[in-house]
Coordinates of N, CA, C and O in Angstrom, one line a residue:
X1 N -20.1 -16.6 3.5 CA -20.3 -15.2 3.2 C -20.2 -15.0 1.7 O -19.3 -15.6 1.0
X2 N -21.2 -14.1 1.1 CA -21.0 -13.6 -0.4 C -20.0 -13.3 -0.8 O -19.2 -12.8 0.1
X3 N -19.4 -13.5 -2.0 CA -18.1 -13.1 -2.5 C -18.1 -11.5 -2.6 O -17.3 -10.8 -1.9
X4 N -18.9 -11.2 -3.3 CA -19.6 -9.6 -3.1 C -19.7 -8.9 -2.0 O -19.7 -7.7 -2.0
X5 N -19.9 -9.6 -1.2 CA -20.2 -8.4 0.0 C -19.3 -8.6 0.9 O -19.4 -7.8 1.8
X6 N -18.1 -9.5 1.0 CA -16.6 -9.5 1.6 C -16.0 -8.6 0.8 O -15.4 -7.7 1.4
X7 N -15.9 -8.5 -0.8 CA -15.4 -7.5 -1.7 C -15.9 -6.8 -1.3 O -14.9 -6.5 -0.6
X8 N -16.9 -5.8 -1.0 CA -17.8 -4.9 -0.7 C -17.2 -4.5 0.8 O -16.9 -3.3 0.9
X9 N -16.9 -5.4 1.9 CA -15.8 -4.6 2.8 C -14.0 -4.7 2.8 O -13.2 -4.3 3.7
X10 N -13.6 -5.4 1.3 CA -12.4 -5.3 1.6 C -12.0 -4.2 0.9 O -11.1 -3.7 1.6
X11 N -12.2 -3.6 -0.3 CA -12.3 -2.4 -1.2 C -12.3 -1.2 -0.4 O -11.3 -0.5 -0.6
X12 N -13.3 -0.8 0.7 CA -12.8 0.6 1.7 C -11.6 0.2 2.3 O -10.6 0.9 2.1
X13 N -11.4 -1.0 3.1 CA -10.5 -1.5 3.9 C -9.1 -1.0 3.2 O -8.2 -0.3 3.9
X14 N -8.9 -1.3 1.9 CA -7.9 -1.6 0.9 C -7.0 0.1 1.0 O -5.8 0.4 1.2
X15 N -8.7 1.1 0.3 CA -8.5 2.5 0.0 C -7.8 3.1 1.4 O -6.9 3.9 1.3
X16 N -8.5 2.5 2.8 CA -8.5 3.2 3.8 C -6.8 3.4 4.4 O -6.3 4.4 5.0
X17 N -5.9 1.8 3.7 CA -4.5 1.7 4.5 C -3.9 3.0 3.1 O -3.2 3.9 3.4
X18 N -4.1 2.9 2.0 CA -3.9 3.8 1.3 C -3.9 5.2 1.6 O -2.9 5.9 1.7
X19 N -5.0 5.5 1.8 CA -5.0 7.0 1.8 C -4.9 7.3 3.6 O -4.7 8.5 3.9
X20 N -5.1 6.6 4.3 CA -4.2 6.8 5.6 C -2.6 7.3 5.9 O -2.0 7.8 6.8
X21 N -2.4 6.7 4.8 CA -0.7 6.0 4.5 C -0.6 7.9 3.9 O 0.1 8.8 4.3
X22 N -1.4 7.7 2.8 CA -0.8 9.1 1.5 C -0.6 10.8 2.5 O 0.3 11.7 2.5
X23 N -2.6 10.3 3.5 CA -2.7 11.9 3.9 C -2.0 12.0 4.8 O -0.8 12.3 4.6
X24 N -2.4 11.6 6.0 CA -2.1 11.9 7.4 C -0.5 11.2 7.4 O 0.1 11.9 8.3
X25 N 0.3 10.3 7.1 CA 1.5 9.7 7.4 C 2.8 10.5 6.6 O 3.9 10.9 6.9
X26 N 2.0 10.4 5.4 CA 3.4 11.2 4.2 C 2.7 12.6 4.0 O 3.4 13.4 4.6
X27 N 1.5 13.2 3.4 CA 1.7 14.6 3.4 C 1.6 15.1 4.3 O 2.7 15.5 4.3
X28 N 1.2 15.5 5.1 CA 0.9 15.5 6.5 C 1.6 15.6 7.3 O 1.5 16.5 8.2
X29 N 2.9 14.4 7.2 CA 4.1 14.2 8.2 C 3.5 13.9 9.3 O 4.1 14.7 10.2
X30 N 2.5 13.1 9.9 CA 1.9 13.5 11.4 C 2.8 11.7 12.0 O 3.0 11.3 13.2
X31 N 3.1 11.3 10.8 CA 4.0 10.2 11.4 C 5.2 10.0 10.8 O 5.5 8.9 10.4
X32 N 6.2 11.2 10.9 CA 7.7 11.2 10.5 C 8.5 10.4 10.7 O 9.7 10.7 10.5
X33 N 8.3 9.2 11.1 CA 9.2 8.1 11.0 C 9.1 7.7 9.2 O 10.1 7.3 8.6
X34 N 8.0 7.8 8.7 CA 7.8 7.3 7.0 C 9.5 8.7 6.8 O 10.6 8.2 6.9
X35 N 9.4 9.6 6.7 CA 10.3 10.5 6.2 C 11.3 10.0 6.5 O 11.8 9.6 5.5
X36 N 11.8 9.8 7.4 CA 12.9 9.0 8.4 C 13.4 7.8 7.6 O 14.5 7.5 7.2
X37 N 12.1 7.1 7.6 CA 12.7 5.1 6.5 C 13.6 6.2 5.1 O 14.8 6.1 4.8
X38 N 12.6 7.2 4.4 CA 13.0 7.6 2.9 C 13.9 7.9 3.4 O 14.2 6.8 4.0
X39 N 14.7 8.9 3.8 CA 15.8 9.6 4.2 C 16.7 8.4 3.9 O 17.3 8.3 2.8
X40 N 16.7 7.2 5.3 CA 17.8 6.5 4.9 C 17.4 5.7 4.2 O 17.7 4.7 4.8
X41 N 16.9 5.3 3.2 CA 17.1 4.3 2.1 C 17.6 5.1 0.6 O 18.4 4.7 -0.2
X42 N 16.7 6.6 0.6 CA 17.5 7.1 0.0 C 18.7 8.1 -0.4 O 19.3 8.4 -1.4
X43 N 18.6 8.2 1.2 CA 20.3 8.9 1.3 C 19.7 10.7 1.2 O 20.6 11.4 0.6
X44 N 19.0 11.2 1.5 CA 19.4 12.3 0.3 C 18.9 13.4 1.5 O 18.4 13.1 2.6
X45 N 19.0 14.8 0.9 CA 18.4 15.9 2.1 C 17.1 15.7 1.2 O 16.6 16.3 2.1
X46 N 16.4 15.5 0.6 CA 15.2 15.5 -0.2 C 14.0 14.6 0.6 O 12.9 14.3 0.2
X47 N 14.4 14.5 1.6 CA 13.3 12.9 2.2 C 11.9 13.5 2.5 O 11.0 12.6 2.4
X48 N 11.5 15.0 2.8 CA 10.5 15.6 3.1 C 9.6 15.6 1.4 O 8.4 15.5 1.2
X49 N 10.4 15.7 0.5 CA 10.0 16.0 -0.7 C 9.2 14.8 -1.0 O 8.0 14.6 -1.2
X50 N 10.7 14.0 -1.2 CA 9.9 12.7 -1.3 C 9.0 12.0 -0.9 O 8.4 11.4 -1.8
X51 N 8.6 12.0 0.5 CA 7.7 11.9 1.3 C 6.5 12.1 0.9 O 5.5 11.3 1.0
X52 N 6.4 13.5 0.4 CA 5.3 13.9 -0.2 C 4.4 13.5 -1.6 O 3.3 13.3 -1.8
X53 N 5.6 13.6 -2.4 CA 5.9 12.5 -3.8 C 5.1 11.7 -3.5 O 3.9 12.0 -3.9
X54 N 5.2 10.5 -2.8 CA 4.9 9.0 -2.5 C 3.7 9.5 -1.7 O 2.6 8.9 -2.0
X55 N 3.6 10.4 -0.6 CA 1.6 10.0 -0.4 C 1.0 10.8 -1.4 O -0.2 10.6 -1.4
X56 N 1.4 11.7 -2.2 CA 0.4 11.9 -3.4 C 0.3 11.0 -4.1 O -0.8 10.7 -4.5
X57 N 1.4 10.3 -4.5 CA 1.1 8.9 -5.3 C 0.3 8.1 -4.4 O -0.7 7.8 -5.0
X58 N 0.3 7.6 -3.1 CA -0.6 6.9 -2.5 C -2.4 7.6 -2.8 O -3.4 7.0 -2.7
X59 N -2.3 8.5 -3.1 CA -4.0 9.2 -2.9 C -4.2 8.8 -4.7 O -5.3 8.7 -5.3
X60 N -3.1 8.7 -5.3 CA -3.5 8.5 -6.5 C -3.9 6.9 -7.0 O -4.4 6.5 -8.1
X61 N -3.5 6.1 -5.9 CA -3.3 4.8 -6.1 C -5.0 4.4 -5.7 O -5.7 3.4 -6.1
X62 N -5.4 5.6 -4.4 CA -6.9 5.7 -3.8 C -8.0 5.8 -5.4 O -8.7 5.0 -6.0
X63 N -7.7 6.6 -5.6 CA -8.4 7.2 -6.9 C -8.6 5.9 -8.0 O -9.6 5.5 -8.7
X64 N -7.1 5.6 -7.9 CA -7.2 4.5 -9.4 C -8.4 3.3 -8.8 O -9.2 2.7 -9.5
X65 N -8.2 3.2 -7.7 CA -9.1 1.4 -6.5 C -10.2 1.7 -6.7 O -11.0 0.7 -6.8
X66 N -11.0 3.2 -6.8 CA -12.1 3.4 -6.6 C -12.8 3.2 -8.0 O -13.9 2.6 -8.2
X67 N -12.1 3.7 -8.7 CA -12.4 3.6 -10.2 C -12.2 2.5 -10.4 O -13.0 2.1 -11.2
X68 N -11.7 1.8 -10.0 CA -12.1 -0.3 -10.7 C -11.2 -0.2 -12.2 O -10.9 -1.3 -12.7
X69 N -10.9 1.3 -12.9 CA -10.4 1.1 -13.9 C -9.4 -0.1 -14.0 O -8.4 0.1 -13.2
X70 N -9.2 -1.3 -14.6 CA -8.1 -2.2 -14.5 C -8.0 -2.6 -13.4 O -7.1 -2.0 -12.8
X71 N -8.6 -3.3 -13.0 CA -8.6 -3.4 -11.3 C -7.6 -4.6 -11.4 O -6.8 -4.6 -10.5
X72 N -7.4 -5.6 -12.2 CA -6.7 -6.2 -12.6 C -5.0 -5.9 -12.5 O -4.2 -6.5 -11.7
X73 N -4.7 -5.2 -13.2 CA -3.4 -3.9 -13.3 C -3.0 -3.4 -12.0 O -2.0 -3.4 -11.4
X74 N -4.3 -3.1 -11.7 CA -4.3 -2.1 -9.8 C -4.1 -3.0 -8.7 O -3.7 -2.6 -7.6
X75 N -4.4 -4.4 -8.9 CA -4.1 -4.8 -8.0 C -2.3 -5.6 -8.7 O -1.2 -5.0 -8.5
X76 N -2.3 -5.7 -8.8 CA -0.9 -6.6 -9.5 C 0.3 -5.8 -9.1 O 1.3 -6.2 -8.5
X77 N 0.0 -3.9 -9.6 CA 0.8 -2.8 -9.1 C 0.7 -2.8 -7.4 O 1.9 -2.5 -7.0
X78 N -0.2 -3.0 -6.2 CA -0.1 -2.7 -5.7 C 0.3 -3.9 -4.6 O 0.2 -3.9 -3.4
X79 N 0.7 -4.9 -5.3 CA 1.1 -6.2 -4.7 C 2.6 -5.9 -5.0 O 3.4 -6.3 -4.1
X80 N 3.2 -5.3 -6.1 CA 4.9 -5.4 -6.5 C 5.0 -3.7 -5.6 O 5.9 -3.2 -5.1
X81 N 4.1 -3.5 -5.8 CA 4.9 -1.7 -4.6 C 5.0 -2.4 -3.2 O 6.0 -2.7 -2.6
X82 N 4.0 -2.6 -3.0 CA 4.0 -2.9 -1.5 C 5.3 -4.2 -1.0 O 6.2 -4.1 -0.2
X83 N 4.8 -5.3 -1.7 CA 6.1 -6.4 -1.1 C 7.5 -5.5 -1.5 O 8.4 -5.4 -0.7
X84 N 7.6 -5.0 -2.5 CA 9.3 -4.4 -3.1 C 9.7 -3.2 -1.8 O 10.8 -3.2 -1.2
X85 N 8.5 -2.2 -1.4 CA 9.4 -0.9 -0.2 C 9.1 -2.4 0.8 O 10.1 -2.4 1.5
X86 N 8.5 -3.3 1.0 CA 8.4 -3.5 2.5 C 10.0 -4.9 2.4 O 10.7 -5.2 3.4
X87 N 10.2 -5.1 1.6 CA 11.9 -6.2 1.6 C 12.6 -4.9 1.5 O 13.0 -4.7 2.6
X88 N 12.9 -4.2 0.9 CA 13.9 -2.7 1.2 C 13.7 -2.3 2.9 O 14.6 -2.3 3.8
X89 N 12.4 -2.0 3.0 CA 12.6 -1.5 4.6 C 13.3 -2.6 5.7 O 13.9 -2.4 6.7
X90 N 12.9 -4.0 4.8 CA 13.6 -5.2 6.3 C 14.2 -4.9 6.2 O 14.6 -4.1 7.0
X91 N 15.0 -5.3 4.9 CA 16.5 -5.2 5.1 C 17.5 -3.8 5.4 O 18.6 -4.1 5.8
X92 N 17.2 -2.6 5.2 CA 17.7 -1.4 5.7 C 17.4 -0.6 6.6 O 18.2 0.2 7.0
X93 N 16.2 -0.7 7.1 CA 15.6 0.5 7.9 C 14.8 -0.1 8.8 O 13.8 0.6 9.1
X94 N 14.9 -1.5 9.4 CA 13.7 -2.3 10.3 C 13.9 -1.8 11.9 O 13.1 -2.1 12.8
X95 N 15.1 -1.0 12.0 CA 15.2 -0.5 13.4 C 14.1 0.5 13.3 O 13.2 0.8 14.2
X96 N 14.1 1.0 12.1 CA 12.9 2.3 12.5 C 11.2 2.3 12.4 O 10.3 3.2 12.5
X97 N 11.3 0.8 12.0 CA 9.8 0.7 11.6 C 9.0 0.5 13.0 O 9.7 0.1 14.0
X98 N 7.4 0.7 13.1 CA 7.2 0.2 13.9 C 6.7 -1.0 14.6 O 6.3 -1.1 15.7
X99 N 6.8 -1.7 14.0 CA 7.0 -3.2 14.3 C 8.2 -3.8 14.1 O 8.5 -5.0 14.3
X100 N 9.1 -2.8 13.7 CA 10.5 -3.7 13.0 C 10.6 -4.6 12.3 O 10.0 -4.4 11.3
X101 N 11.1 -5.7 12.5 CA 11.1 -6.9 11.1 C 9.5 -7.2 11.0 O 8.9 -7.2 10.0
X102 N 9.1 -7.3 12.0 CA 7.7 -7.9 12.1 C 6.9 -7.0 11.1 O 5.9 -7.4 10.5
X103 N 7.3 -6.1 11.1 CA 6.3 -5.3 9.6 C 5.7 -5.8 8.4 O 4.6 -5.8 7.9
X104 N 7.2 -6.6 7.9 CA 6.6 -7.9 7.1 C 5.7 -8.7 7.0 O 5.3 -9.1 6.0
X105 N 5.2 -9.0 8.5 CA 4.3 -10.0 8.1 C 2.8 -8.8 8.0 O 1.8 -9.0 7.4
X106 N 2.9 -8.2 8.5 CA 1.9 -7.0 8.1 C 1.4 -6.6 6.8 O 0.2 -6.5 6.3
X107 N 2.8 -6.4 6.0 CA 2.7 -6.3 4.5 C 2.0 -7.2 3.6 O 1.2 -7.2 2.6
X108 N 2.7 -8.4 4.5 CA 1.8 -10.0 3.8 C 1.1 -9.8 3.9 O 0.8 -8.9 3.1
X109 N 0.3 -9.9 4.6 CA -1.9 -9.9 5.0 C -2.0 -8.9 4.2 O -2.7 -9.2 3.2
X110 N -1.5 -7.3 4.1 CA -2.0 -6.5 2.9 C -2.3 -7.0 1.8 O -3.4 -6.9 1.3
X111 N -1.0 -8.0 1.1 CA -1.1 -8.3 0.1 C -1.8 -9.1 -0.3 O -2.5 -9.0 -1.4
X112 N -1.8 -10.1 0.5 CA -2.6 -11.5 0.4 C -4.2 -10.9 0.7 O -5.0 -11.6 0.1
X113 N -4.8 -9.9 1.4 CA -6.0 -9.3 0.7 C -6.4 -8.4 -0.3 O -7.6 -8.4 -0.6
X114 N -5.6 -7.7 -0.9 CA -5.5 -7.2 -2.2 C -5.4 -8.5 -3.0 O -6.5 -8.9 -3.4
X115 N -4.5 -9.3 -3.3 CA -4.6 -10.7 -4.0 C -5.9 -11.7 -3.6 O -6.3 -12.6 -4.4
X116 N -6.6 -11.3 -2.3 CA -7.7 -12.4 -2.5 C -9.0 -12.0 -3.1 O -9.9 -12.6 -3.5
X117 N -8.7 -10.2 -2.9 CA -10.1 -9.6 -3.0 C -10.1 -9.2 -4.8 O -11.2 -8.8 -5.2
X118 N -9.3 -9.3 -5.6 CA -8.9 -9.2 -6.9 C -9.5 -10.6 -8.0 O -10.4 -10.7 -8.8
X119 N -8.2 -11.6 -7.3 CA -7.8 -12.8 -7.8 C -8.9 -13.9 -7.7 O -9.2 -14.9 -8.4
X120 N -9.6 -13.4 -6.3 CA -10.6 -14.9 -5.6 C -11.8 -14.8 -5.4 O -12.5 -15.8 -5.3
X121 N -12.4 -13.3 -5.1 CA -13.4 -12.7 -4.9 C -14.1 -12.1 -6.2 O -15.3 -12.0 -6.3
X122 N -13.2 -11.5 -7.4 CA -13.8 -11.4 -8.9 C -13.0 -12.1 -9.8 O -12.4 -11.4 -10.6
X123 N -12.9 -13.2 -9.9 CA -12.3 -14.2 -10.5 C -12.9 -13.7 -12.0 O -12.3 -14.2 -13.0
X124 N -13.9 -12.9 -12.1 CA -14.0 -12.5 -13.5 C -13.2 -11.5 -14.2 O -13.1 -11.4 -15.4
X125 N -12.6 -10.8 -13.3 CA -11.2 -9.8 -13.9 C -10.3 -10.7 -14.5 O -10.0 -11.8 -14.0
X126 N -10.0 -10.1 -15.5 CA -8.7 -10.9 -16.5 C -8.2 -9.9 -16.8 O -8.5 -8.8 -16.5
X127 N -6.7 -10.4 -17.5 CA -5.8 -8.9 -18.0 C -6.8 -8.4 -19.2 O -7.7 -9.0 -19.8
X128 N -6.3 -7.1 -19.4 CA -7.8 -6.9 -20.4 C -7.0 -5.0 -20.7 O -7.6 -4.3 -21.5

């Protein structure tokens, strides 16, 4: 298969867990268990706020992927967000997730396709 045209479906694939994640899960609330993990990791009456915080930043994170701006940068950022909340959620909040521990290996394959479709598929991105 082209390198190009696997990048060419991993790039929607990428945007889609993104802004799935930002609209419908955190602003949205249509899957209040996300509000539920913040609450208890962060302790606070604020978890709805936050919630919201973080899928606007996810729609922002949509925006940056589309733009290719630093795709380099964008993916690097979105390999240390993702592994960093998903070892926080094992370790504190895996009763509430919906796979529970097993979430993790979910996170992996995110990552490891953001890292293949970045790193292996435009091997011509450099820091820059």
């Amino acid at each position: 298969m082209n390198k190009k045209y696997l990048s060419a479906i991993l790039i929607p694939l990428i945007v889609c867990v993104w802004l799935i994640n930002g609209i419908f899960c955190k602003i949205l609330n249509l899957v209040p268990r996300h509000q539920e993990i913040i609450g208890e990791i962060i302790n606070t009456g604020y978890a709805r706020e936050l919630t919201t915080m973080i899928g606007i930043l996810e729609i922002v994170m949509v925006i940056w992927i589309i733009s290719n701006y630093k795709s380099w940068s964008n993916a690097i950022t979105q390999i240390v967000i993702v592994s960093t909340m998903n070892v926080i959620e094992f370790m504190i909040t895996s009763d509430i997730l919906l796979w529970g521990k097993l979430n993790i290996i979910f996170a992996a394959l995110f990552v490891f396709i953001v890292y293949v479709n970045e790193f292996k598929l435009n091997p011509k991105n450099t820091v820059a």
